[in-house]
Coordinates of C-alpha atoms in Angstrom, one line a residue:
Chain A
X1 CA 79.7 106.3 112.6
X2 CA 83.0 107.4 111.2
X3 CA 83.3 106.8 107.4
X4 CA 86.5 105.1 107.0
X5 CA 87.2 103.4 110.4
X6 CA 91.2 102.3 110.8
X7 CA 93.0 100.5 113.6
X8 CA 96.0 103.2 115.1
X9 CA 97.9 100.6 116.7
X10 CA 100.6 100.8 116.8
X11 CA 101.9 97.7 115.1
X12 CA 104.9 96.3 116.2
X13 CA 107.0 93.0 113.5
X14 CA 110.2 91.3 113.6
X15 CA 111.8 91.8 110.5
X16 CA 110.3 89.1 107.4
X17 CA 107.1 89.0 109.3
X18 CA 104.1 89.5 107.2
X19 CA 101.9 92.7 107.9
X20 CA 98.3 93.0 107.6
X21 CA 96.7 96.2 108.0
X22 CA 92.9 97.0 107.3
X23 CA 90.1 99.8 106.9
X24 CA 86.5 99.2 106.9
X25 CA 83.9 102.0 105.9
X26 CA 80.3 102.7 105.6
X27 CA 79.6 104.5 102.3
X28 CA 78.7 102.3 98.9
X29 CA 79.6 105.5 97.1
X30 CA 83.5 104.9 97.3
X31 CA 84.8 103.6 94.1
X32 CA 88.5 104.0 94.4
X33 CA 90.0 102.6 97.5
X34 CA 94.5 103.7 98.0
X35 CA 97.1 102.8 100.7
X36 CA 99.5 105.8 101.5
X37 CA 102.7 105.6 103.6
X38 CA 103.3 108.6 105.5
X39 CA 107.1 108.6 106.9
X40 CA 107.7 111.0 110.2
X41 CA 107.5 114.7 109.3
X42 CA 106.8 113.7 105.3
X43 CA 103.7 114.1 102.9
X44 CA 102.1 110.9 102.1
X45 CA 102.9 108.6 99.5
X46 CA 101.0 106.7 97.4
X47 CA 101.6 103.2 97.5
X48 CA 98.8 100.7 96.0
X49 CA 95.2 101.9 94.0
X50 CA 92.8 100.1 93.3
X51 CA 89.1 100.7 92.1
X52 CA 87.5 97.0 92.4
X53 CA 87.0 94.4 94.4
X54 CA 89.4 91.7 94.7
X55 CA 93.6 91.5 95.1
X56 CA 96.5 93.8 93.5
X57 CA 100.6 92.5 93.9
X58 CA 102.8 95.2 93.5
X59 CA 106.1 93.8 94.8
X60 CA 105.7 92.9 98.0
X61 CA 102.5 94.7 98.8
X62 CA 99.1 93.1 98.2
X63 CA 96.2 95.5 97.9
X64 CA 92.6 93.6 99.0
X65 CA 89.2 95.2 98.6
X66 CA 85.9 93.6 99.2
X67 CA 83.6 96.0 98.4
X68 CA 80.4 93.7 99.7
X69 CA 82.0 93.7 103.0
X70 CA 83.2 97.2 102.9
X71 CA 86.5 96.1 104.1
X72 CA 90.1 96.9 102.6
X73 CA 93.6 95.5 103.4
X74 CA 97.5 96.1 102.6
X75 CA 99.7 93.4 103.2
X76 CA 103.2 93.4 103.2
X77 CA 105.5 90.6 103.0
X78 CA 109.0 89.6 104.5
X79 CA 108.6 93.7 106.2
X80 CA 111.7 95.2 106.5
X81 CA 113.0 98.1 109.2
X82 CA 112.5 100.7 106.2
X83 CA 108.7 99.6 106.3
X84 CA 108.3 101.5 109.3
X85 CA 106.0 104.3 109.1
X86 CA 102.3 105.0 109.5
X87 CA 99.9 104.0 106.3
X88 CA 96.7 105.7 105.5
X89 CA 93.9 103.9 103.8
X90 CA 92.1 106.3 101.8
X91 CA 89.2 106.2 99.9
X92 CA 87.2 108.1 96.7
X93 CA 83.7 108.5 95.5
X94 CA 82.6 110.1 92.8
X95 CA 83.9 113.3 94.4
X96 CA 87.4 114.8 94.2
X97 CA 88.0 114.5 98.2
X98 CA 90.3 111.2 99.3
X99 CA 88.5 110.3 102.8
X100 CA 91.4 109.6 105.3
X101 CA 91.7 106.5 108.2
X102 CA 93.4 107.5 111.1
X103 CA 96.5 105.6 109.9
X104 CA 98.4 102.3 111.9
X105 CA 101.5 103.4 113.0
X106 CA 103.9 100.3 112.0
X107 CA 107.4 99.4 113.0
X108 CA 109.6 96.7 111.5
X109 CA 112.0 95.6 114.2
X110 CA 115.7 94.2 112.6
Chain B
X1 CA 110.4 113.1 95.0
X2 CA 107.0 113.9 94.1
X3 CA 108.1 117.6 92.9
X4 CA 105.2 119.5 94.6
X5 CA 107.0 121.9 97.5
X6 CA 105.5 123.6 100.1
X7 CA 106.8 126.4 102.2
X8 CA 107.3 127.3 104.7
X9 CA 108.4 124.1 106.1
X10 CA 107.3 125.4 109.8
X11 CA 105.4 128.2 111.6
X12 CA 104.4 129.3 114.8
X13 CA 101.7 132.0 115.2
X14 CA 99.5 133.0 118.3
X15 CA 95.7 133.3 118.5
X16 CA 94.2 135.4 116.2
X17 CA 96.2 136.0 113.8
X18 CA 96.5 134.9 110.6
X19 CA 98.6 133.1 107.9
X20 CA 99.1 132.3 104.6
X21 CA 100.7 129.0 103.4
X22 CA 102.4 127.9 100.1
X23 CA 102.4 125.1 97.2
X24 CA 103.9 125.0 94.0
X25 CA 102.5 121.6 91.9
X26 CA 104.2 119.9 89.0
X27 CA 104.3 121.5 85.8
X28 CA 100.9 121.2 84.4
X29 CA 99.1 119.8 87.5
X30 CA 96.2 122.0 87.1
X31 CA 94.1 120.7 90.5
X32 CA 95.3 121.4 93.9
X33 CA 93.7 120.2 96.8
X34 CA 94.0 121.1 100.7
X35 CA 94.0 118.5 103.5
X36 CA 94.8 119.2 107.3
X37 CA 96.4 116.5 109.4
X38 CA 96.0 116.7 113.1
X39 CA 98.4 114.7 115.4
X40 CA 97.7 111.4 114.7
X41 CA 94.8 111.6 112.6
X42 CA 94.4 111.1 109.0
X43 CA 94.4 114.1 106.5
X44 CA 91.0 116.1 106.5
X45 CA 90.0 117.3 103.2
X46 CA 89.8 121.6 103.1
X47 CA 89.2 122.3 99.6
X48 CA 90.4 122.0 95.8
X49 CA 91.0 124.5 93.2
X50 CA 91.1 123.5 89.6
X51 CA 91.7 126.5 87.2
X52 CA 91.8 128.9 90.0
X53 CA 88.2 128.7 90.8
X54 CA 87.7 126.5 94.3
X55 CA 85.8 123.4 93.6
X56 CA 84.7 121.1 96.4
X57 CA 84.9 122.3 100.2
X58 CA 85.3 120.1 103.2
X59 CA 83.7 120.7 106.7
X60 CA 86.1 123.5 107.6
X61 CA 84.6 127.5 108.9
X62 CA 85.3 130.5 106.6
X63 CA 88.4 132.0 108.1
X64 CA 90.1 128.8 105.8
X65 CA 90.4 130.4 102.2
X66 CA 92.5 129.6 99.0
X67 CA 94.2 131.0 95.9
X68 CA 95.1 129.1 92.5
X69 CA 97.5 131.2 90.9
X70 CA 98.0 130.9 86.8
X71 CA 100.8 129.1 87.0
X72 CA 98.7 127.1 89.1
X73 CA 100.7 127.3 92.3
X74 CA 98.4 127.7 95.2
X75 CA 97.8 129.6 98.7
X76 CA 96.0 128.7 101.9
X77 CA 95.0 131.1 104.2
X78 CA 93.6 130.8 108.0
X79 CA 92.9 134.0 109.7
X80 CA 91.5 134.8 112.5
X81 CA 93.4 131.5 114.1
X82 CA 92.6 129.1 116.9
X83 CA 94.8 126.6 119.1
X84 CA 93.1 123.9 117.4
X85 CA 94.7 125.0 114.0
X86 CA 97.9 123.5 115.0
X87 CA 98.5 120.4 112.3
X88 CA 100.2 119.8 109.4
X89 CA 98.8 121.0 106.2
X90 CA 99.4 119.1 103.0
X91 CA 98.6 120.0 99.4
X92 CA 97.8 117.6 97.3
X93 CA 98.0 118.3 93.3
X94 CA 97.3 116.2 89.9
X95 CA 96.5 116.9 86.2
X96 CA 93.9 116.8 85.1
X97 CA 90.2 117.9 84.9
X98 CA 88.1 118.4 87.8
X99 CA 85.8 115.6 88.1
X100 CA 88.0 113.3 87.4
X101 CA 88.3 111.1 90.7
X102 CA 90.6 108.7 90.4
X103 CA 93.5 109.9 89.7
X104 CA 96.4 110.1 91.5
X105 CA 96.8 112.8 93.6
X106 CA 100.9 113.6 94.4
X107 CA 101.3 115.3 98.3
X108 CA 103.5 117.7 99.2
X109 CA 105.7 117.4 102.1
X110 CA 103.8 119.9 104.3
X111 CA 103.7 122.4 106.5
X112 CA 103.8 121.9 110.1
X113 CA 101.4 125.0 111.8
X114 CA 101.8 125.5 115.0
X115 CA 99.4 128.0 117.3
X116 CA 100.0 129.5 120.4

């Protein structure tokens, strides 16, 4: 079993849709749970952290983490065509390593 | 901008031989980090450096080794290389300490590797 399991997709939105993407994984031992975006033929980008269980609003992102299901989310509301890229959920234990998902490949149709 | 660069931007090599890629952090970013992305896969952690020593190793052979310069700019080198080394490698740098998990870790832009 894969640590940090993640849906590829790809995802495919009309524009103002809302987008949820998710990550599950199988090791207590992360305490620090991050979405990235990753446009095409760019490093990553940090776009949400978290370290607890429950919901962070930044804008319209909405980070989710319930830790007793071992089960993360991003959502994004009213998605726009400069949305479109693939997002990473990564996660952190007590170690320096971020532990990668595959990353969903999402695109925001105008 | 996250103001770490990497170079070169891209590379092609053949089998076997070997090459040595490039990062330069953020003034005072003092932990740099390797990761390899493979088409369409997430980034694979390779290694970090803090205070030129390496600290922390992924589930990568040997042949992948590493430099942390003073100045704290950094090197990764693959010899000996293999088709399967084709990805894109990011470094990843932040200040502060080692041990300190947590923070947030800036990403370069890449380098995209491509053997022959």
């Amino acid at each position: 079993q894969k640590e940090v399991e993640q849906d590829p997709g790809p995802l495919s939105v009309p524009e103002g849709a809302i987008v949820s993407l998710n990550c599950t994984y199988s090791n207590s031992a992360f305490q620090y749970f991050m979405w990235y975006r990753q446009y095409s033929r760019k490093g990553p980008e940090l776009l949400m952290y978290t370290y607890s269980s429950g919901n962070k609003e930044d804008g319209r992102f909405t980070a989710q983490v319930d830790k007793s299901s071992k089960y993360i989310s991003l959502f994004i509301r009213d998605s726009q065509p400069s949305d479109s890229a693939t997002y990473l959920c990564a996660l952190q234990g007590g170690s320096e390593k971020l532990v990668f998902g595959k990353g969903t490949k999402l695109t925001v149709n105008p | 901008e996250t103001g770490v660069t990497q170079s070169p931007t891209h590379l092609i090599k053949t089998r076997g031989q070997q090459v040595t890629l490039r990062c330069s952090s953020q003034s005072g970013h003092n932990t740099v980090s390797w990761y390899q992305q493979a088409l369409g896969q997430g980034p694979q952690f390779i290694f970090q450096y803090y205070r030129e020593e390496e600290n922390g190793r992924g589930n990568f052979p040997p042949r992948f080794s590493g430099l942390q310069f003073p100045n704290y700019s950094s090197e990764l080198n693959v010899n000996a290389l293999e088709l399967d080394d084709s990805a894109l490698y990011l470094c990843a740098t932040k200040l502060g300490p080692s041990g300190s998990a947590g923070e947030t870790q800036y990403f370069g832009p890449g380098t995209r590797l491509l053997v022959l």
